[in-house]
Amino acid sequence: MDHALRGKSAIVGLGVAGLGEAPGYTSWDIMAQSAQAALADAGLALKDVDGLFCAMMEDSMPVLMAAEYLGIRPRHVDGTLTGGSSFVNYLASATAALDAGLCDVALVCYGSNQRTASGKLVTASRLPPFEAPYKPRYPVSGYAMAAQRHMHQYGTTREQLADVAVAARGWASHNPQAFMRDPITRGDVLAARMVSDPLGKLDCCLVTDGGGAIVLTRADRAKDHAKTPVYVLGAAAESTHRQISQMPDFTVTAARESGKRAFAMAGVKPSDIDVLQLYDAFTINIILFLEDLGYCAKGEGGAFVEGGRIAPGGALPVNTYGGGLSCTHPGMLGIFTIIEAAHQIRGTAPGLQLDGVDLALAHGNGGVLSSQVTAILGSEATL
Amino acid sequence: MTPDTHFKEGLAAGEIRLQRCAACDTHIFFPRVLCPACHGTDLTWVTASGAGEVYTFTTVRQRPERGGDYNVAMVELAEGVRMMTRVDGDPQAVKVGMPVTAYVGDIDGTPAVLCRKSEA
């Protein structure tokens, strides 16, 4: 039996702004430019927005600040901050809110100037008190320890991690929006400066400016908009911890559960998906998520990504825009996984557009592998 | 005495104090007011034996003039809890599964749980 919320909402607008570098603009400026772009794409205006979903690093009440900046008075807001997964999480809460009539036009938006403003990640929270004294370099050290454990347990190699970075750059090299487009090799990744072993500089995401926004409406209204609607078929979350030291098993993420429920809600299986947009803050993320989402067995992710399987021309297209490793990573990436997934279904990807995409997966990750949210998006044919 | 206070007083006395749930026998770290395994609230304090092994680790790279590379590790104590700590000595000598002994040392003048490689 269909899940009550399957296909009940649709993405009708997509917008980005300030990707790469946007010197002088505040994060709120970039958020607002993204929002305007997404609304224009949907044939709507800010005055039509009555549901606002926003997470930002700059303010502890970001959704209120966003409404103030945009000059709107939404009747439903959600500013739940689960790190970079927040925006994929909003697909679930916005769908529920739209279906329940709490709002009619949901705007999900984000912006960040972290590259030109500070040159490094702005963090919204203090280090956990029982971890801070040891000076882990967050977030990279948390992911590095997950990678180290995966290598110990399954024999995953730095070369296999490097293949993830090479694949991302391969996609980015075709995307004019991508910040890093020069092709790289395994050797380049292995030779790059080490940051937190076993992760080197090219195993880490970019630090860029940028914003993204999407507009959702109820599915019954979606066809009134100019662009091909992209339906939310499934969306599910699970969180396991906040502090990496409390992660139950460093080689298994909550994506196993979020993925299982998202697939069940959508009524599809992993092999049905045409393209995957996974949250690649670090190369190890992709290996963990491919395993946990059911694309290979636990421990086989390293071998799975070898030989260009997830690169352009490979059997499983992953992060077709270049991802956080090569396209953009303005602190939180989740919104961009949704935007690229939706573009691929619409046939409007800024980089390499795949043929015949009906089902796309967008996966968000937040904290230090703490929060996992999986969404399945589909074309009208999949309803 | 609050959980945090009891733990900190333990460190000041050179002890690594863990909580243990009277209902399900689970050892608990970090200190808190309920058991995360069974949600019981009858918690007692025990002193950790210090025996443990490295679950995973990383070498944080830092320029020599800033103090050089250092180790950050996750250690599982014999009691079953995992905590972030640091293994003394050459960061490159640390291995997953390596037996270590946890002790109370200090970082920047504040008592903290540290580890050294156990003698074979």
PDB file of N, CA, C and O in Angstrom, chain A residues 277-319:
ATOM      1  N   GLN A 277      22.611  11.439  -5.820  1.00  0.00           N
ATOM      2  CA  GLN A 277      23.333  12.625  -5.352  1.00  0.00           C
ATOM      3  C   GLN A 277      23.582  12.427  -3.863  1.00  0.00           C
ATOM      4  O   GLN A 277      22.678  12.554  -3.047  1.00  0.00           O
ATOM      5  N   LEU A 278      24.810  12.052  -3.543  1.00  0.00           N
ATOM      6  CA  LEU A 278      25.163  11.709  -2.166  1.00  0.00           C
ATOM      7  C   LEU A 278      25.990  12.825  -1.523  1.00  0.00           C
ATOM      8  O   LEU A 278      26.763  13.491  -2.213  1.00  0.00           O
ATOM      9  N   TYR A 279      25.842  12.981  -0.245  1.00  0.00           N
ATOM     10  CA  TYR A 279      26.514  14.074   0.468  1.00  0.00           C
ATOM     11  C   TYR A 279      27.991  13.752   0.642  1.00  0.00           C
ATOM     12  O   TYR A 279      28.388  12.986   1.525  1.00  0.00           O
ATOM     13  N   ASP A 280      28.823  14.352  -0.206  1.00  0.00           N
ATOM     14  CA  ASP A 280      30.252  14.016  -0.190  1.00  0.00           C
ATOM     15  C   ASP A 280      31.073  15.115   0.465  1.00  0.00           C
ATOM     16  O   ASP A 280      31.797  15.846  -0.189  1.00  0.00           O
ATOM     17  N   ALA A 281      30.982  15.199   1.782  1.00  0.00           N
ATOM     18  CA  ALA A 281      31.848  16.127   2.506  1.00  0.00           C
ATOM     19  C   ALA A 281      33.293  15.626   2.446  1.00  0.00           C
ATOM     20  O   ALA A 281      34.238  16.414   2.432  1.00  0.00           O
ATOM     21  N   PHE A 282      33.439  14.302   2.431  1.00  0.00           N
ATOM     22  CA  PHE A 282      34.755  13.659   2.353  1.00  0.00           C
ATOM     23  C   PHE A 282      34.598  12.397   1.506  1.00  0.00           C
ATOM     24  O   PHE A 282      33.493  11.873   1.373  1.00  0.00           O
ATOM     25  N   THR A 283      35.701  11.903   0.974  1.00  0.00           N
ATOM     26  CA  THR A 283      35.614  10.757   0.065  1.00  0.00           C
ATOM     27  C   THR A 283      35.002   9.526   0.745  1.00  0.00           C
ATOM     28  O   THR A 283      34.261   8.777   0.115  1.00  0.00           O
ATOM     29  N   ILE A 284      35.294   9.344   2.029  1.00  0.00           N
ATOM     30  CA  ILE A 284      34.772   8.163   2.730  1.00  0.00           C
ATOM     31  C   ILE A 284      33.248   8.153   2.760  1.00  0.00           C
ATOM     32  O   ILE A 284      32.617   7.091   2.766  1.00  0.00           O
ATOM     33  N   ASN A 285      32.636   9.351   2.742  1.00  0.00           N
ATOM     34  CA  ASN A 285      31.171   9.409   2.781  1.00  0.00           C
ATOM     35  C   ASN A 285      30.543   8.559   1.686  1.00  0.00           C
ATOM     36  O   ASN A 285      29.560   7.848   1.911  1.00  0.00           O
ATOM     37  N   ILE A 286      31.083   8.675   0.488  1.00  0.00           N
ATOM     38  CA  ILE A 286      30.473   8.011  -0.661  1.00  0.00           C
ATOM     39  C   ILE A 286      30.531   6.495  -0.489  1.00  0.00           C
ATOM     40  O   ILE A 286      29.563   5.781  -0.760  1.00  0.00           O
ATOM     41  N   ILE A 287      31.671   6.021  -0.012  1.00  0.00           N
ATOM     42  CA  ILE A 287      31.823   4.581   0.201  1.00  0.00           C
ATOM     43  C   ILE A 287      30.835   4.092   1.259  1.00  0.00           C
ATOM     44  O   ILE A 287      30.134   3.090   1.076  1.00  0.00           O
ATOM     45  N   LEU A 288      30.718   4.830   2.353  1.00  0.00           N
ATOM     46  CA  LEU A 288      29.776   4.443   3.416  1.00  0.00           C
ATOM     47  C   LEU A 288      28.336   4.471   2.909  1.00  0.00           C
ATOM     48  O   LEU A 288      27.551   3.557   3.171  1.00  0.00           O
ATOM     49  N   PHE A 289      27.983   5.523   2.178  1.00  0.00           N
ATOM     50  CA  PHE A 289      26.578   5.662   1.771  1.00  0.00           C
ATOM     51  C   PHE A 289      26.199   4.649   0.687  1.00  0.00           C
ATOM     52  O   PHE A 289      25.077   4.147   0.665  1.00  0.00           O
ATOM     53  N   LEU A 290      27.126   4.351  -0.223  1.00  0.00           N
ATOM     54  CA  LEU A 290      26.818   3.333  -1.241  1.00  0.00           C
ATOM     55  C   LEU A 290      26.548   1.983  -0.568  1.00  0.00           C
ATOM     56  O   LEU A 290      25.639   1.247  -0.965  1.00  0.00           O
ATOM     57  N   GLU A 291      27.320   1.688   0.460  1.00  0.00           N
ATOM     58  CA  GLU A 291      27.088   0.441   1.210  1.00  0.00           C
ATOM     59  C   GLU A 291      25.753   0.500   1.948  1.00  0.00           C
ATOM     60  O   GLU A 291      24.934  -0.420   1.849  1.00  0.00           O
ATOM     61  N   ASP A 292      25.570   1.589   2.694  1.00  0.00           N
ATOM     62  CA  ASP A 292      24.405   1.655   3.587  1.00  0.00           C
ATOM     63  C   ASP A 292      23.089   1.819   2.820  1.00  0.00           C
ATOM     64  O   ASP A 292      22.031   1.425   3.320  1.00  0.00           O
ATOM     65  N   LEU A 293      23.157   2.393   1.617  1.00  0.00           N
ATOM     66  CA  LEU A 293      21.931   2.554   0.827  1.00  0.00           C
ATOM     67  C   LEU A 293      21.629   1.316  -0.019  1.00  0.00           C
ATOM     68  O   LEU A 293      20.637   1.288  -0.744  1.00  0.00           O
ATOM     69  N   GLY A 294      22.493   0.323   0.052  1.00  0.00           N
ATOM     70  CA  GLY A 294      22.173  -0.949  -0.591  1.00  0.00           C
ATOM     71  C   GLY A 294      22.758  -1.151  -1.973  1.00  0.00           C
ATOM     72  O   GLY A 294      22.310  -2.020  -2.720  1.00  0.00           O
ATOM     73  N   TYR A 295      23.790  -0.367  -2.334  1.00  0.00           N
ATOM     74  CA  TYR A 295      24.388  -0.527  -3.664  1.00  0.00           C
ATOM     75  C   TYR A 295      25.495  -1.570  -3.680  1.00  0.00           C
ATOM     76  O   TYR A 295      25.910  -2.038  -4.746  1.00  0.00           O
ATOM     77  N   CYS A 296      26.001  -1.914  -2.498  1.00  0.00           N
ATOM     78  CA  CYS A 296      26.947  -3.016  -2.384  1.00  0.00           C
ATOM     79  C   CYS A 296      26.946  -3.455  -0.933  1.00  0.00           C
ATOM     80  O   CYS A 296      26.379  -2.777  -0.076  1.00  0.00           O
ATOM     81  N   ALA A 297      27.578  -4.576  -0.672  1.00  0.00           N
ATOM     82  CA  ALA A 297      27.594  -5.099   0.702  1.00  0.00           C
ATOM     83  C   ALA A 297      28.514  -4.257   1.570  1.00  0.00           C
ATOM     84  O   ALA A 297      29.415  -3.578   1.071  1.00  0.00           O
ATOM     85  N   LYS A 298      28.295  -4.303   2.883  1.00  0.00           N
ATOM     86  CA  LYS A 298      29.164  -3.604   3.824  1.00  0.00           C
ATOM     87  C   LYS A 298      30.593  -4.076   3.654  1.00  0.00           C
ATOM     88  O   LYS A 298      30.860  -5.279   3.597  1.00  0.00           O
ATOM     89  N   GLY A 299      31.483  -3.099   3.506  1.00  0.00           N
ATOM     90  CA  GLY A 299      32.896  -3.420   3.342  1.00  0.00           C
ATOM     91  C   GLY A 299      33.350  -3.467   1.894  1.00  0.00           C
ATOM     92  O   GLY A 299      34.543  -3.449   1.613  1.00  0.00           O
ATOM     93  N   GLU A 300      32.382  -3.497   0.962  1.00  0.00           N
ATOM     94  CA  GLU A 300      32.753  -3.602  -0.452  1.00  0.00           C
ATOM     95  C   GLU A 300      32.721  -2.264  -1.188  1.00  0.00           C
ATOM     96  O   GLU A 300      32.944  -2.196  -2.394  1.00  0.00           O
ATOM     97  N   GLY A 301      32.447  -1.189  -0.444  1.00  0.00           N
ATOM     98  CA  GLY A 301      32.344   0.128  -1.080  1.00  0.00           C
ATOM     99  C   GLY A 301      33.624   0.568  -1.774  1.00  0.00           C
ATOM    100  O   GLY A 301      33.584   1.205  -2.822  1.00  0.00           O
ATOM    101  N   GLY A 302      34.764   0.235  -1.169  1.00  0.00           N
ATOM    102  CA  GLY A 302      36.040   0.625  -1.768  1.00  0.00           C
ATOM    103  C   GLY A 302      36.217   0.000  -3.143  1.00  0.00           C
ATOM    104  O   GLY A 302      36.511   0.689  -4.125  1.00  0.00           O
ATOM    105  N   ALA A 303      36.015  -1.311  -3.215  1.00  0.00           N
ATOM    106  CA  ALA A 303      36.148  -2.011  -4.501  1.00  0.00           C
ATOM    107  C   ALA A 303      35.073  -1.532  -5.482  1.00  0.00           C
ATOM    108  O   ALA A 303      35.314  -1.429  -6.691  1.00  0.00           O
ATOM    109  N   PHE A 304      33.905  -1.184  -4.934  1.00  0.00           N
ATOM    110  CA  PHE A 304      32.778  -0.774  -5.778  1.00  0.00           C
ATOM    111  C   PHE A 304      33.097   0.477  -6.586  1.00  0.00           C
ATOM    112  O   PHE A 304      32.694   0.599  -7.752  1.00  0.00           O
ATOM    113  N   VAL A 305      33.799   1.434  -5.968  1.00  0.00           N
ATOM    114  CA  VAL A 305      34.047   2.714  -6.659  1.00  0.00           C
ATOM    115  C   VAL A 305      35.254   2.681  -7.590  1.00  0.00           C
ATOM    116  O   VAL A 305      35.534   3.652  -8.302  1.00  0.00           O
ATOM    117  N   GLU A 306      35.971   1.558  -7.609  1.00  0.00           N
ATOM    118  CA  GLU A 306      37.139   1.458  -8.485  1.00  0.00           C
ATOM    119  C   GLU A 306      36.714   1.409  -9.952  1.00  0.00           C
ATOM    120  O   GLU A 306      35.584   1.050 -10.268  1.00  0.00           O
ATOM    121  N   GLY A 307      37.672   1.748 -10.814  1.00  0.00           N
ATOM    122  CA  GLY A 307      37.456   1.576 -12.249  1.00  0.00           C
ATOM    123  C   GLY A 307      36.444   2.547 -12.841  1.00  0.00           C
ATOM    124  O   GLY A 307      35.856   2.278 -13.892  1.00  0.00           O
ATOM    125  N   GLY A 308      36.225   3.656 -12.159  1.00  0.00           N
ATOM    126  CA  GLY A 308      35.349   4.681 -12.731  1.00  0.00           C
ATOM    127  C   GLY A 308      33.872   4.344 -12.695  1.00  0.00           C
ATOM    128  O   GLY A 308      33.086   4.925 -13.440  1.00  0.00           O
ATOM    129  N   ARG A 309      33.477   3.422 -11.806  1.00  0.00           N
ATOM    130  CA  ARG A 309      32.067   3.015 -11.811  1.00  0.00           C
ATOM    131  C   ARG A 309      31.113   4.175 -11.522  1.00  0.00           C
ATOM    132  O   ARG A 309      30.009   4.226 -12.057  1.00  0.00           O
ATOM    133  N   ILE A 310      31.543   5.127 -10.660  1.00  0.00           N
ATOM    134  CA  ILE A 310      30.645   6.249 -10.335  1.00  0.00           C
ATOM    135  C   ILE A 310      31.043   7.526 -11.076  1.00  0.00           C
ATOM    136  O   ILE A 310      30.489   8.589 -10.819  1.00  0.00           O
ATOM    137  N   ALA A 311      31.988   7.416 -11.992  1.00  0.00           N
ATOM    138  CA  ALA A 311      32.468   8.561 -12.780  1.00  0.00           C
ATOM    139  C   ALA A 311      31.645   8.683 -14.062  1.00  0.00           C
ATOM    140  O   ALA A 311      30.848   7.795 -14.384  1.00  0.00           O
ATOM    141  N   PRO A 312      31.817   9.787 -14.814  1.00  0.00           N
ATOM    142  CA  PRO A 312      31.120   9.889 -16.104  1.00  0.00           C
ATOM    143  C   PRO A 312      31.404   8.654 -16.961  1.00  0.00           C
ATOM    144  O   PRO A 312      32.547   8.214 -17.061  1.00  0.00           O
ATOM    145  N   GLY A 313      30.348   8.095 -17.538  1.00  0.00           N
ATOM    146  CA  GLY A 313      30.503   6.896 -18.353  1.00  0.00           C
ATOM    147  C   GLY A 313      30.435   5.607 -17.553  1.00  0.00           C
ATOM    148  O   GLY A 313      30.376   4.522 -18.120  1.00  0.00           O
ATOM    149  N   GLY A 314      30.436   5.730 -16.223  1.00  0.00           N
ATOM    150  CA  GLY A 314      30.380   4.548 -15.367  1.00  0.00           C
ATOM    151  C   GLY A 314      28.969   4.013 -15.240  1.00  0.00           C
ATOM    152  O   GLY A 314      28.006   4.649 -15.669  1.00  0.00           O
ATOM    153  N   ALA A 315      28.862   2.835 -14.629  1.00  0.00           N
ATOM    154  CA  ALA A 315      27.562   2.159 -14.557  1.00  0.00           C
ATOM    155  C   ALA A 315      26.591   2.851 -13.602  1.00  0.00           C
ATOM    156  O   ALA A 315      25.377   2.780 -13.792  1.00  0.00           O
ATOM    157  N   LEU A 316      27.125   3.511 -12.569  1.00  0.00           N
ATOM    158  CA  LEU A 316      26.253   4.142 -11.571  1.00  0.00           C
ATOM    159  C   LEU A 316      26.626   5.620 -11.426  1.00  0.00           C
ATOM    160  O   LEU A 316      27.615   5.950 -10.769  1.00  0.00           O
ATOM    161  N   PRO A 317      25.839   6.504 -12.028  1.00  0.00           N
ATOM    162  CA  PRO A 317      26.182   7.930 -11.934  1.00  0.00           C
ATOM    163  C   PRO A 317      25.924   8.479 -10.522  1.00  0.00           C
ATOM    164  O   PRO A 317      24.813   8.394 -10.007  1.00  0.00           O
ATOM    165  N   VAL A 318      26.987   9.016  -9.918  1.00  0.00           N
ATOM    166  CA  VAL A 318      26.899   9.576  -8.568  1.00  0.00           C
ATOM    167  C   VAL A 318      27.441  11.008  -8.591  1.00  0.00           C
ATOM    168  O   VAL A 318      28.527  11.255  -9.096  1.00  0.00           O
ATOM    169  N   ASN A 319      26.681  11.914  -8.049  1.00  0.00           N
ATOM    170  CA  ASN A 319      27.098  13.324  -7.939  1.00  0.00           C
ATOM    171  C   ASN A 319      27.485  13.909  -9.293  1.00  0.00           C
ATOM    172  O   ASN A 319      28.614  14.347  -9.516  1.00  0.00           O
TER     173      ASN A 319
END
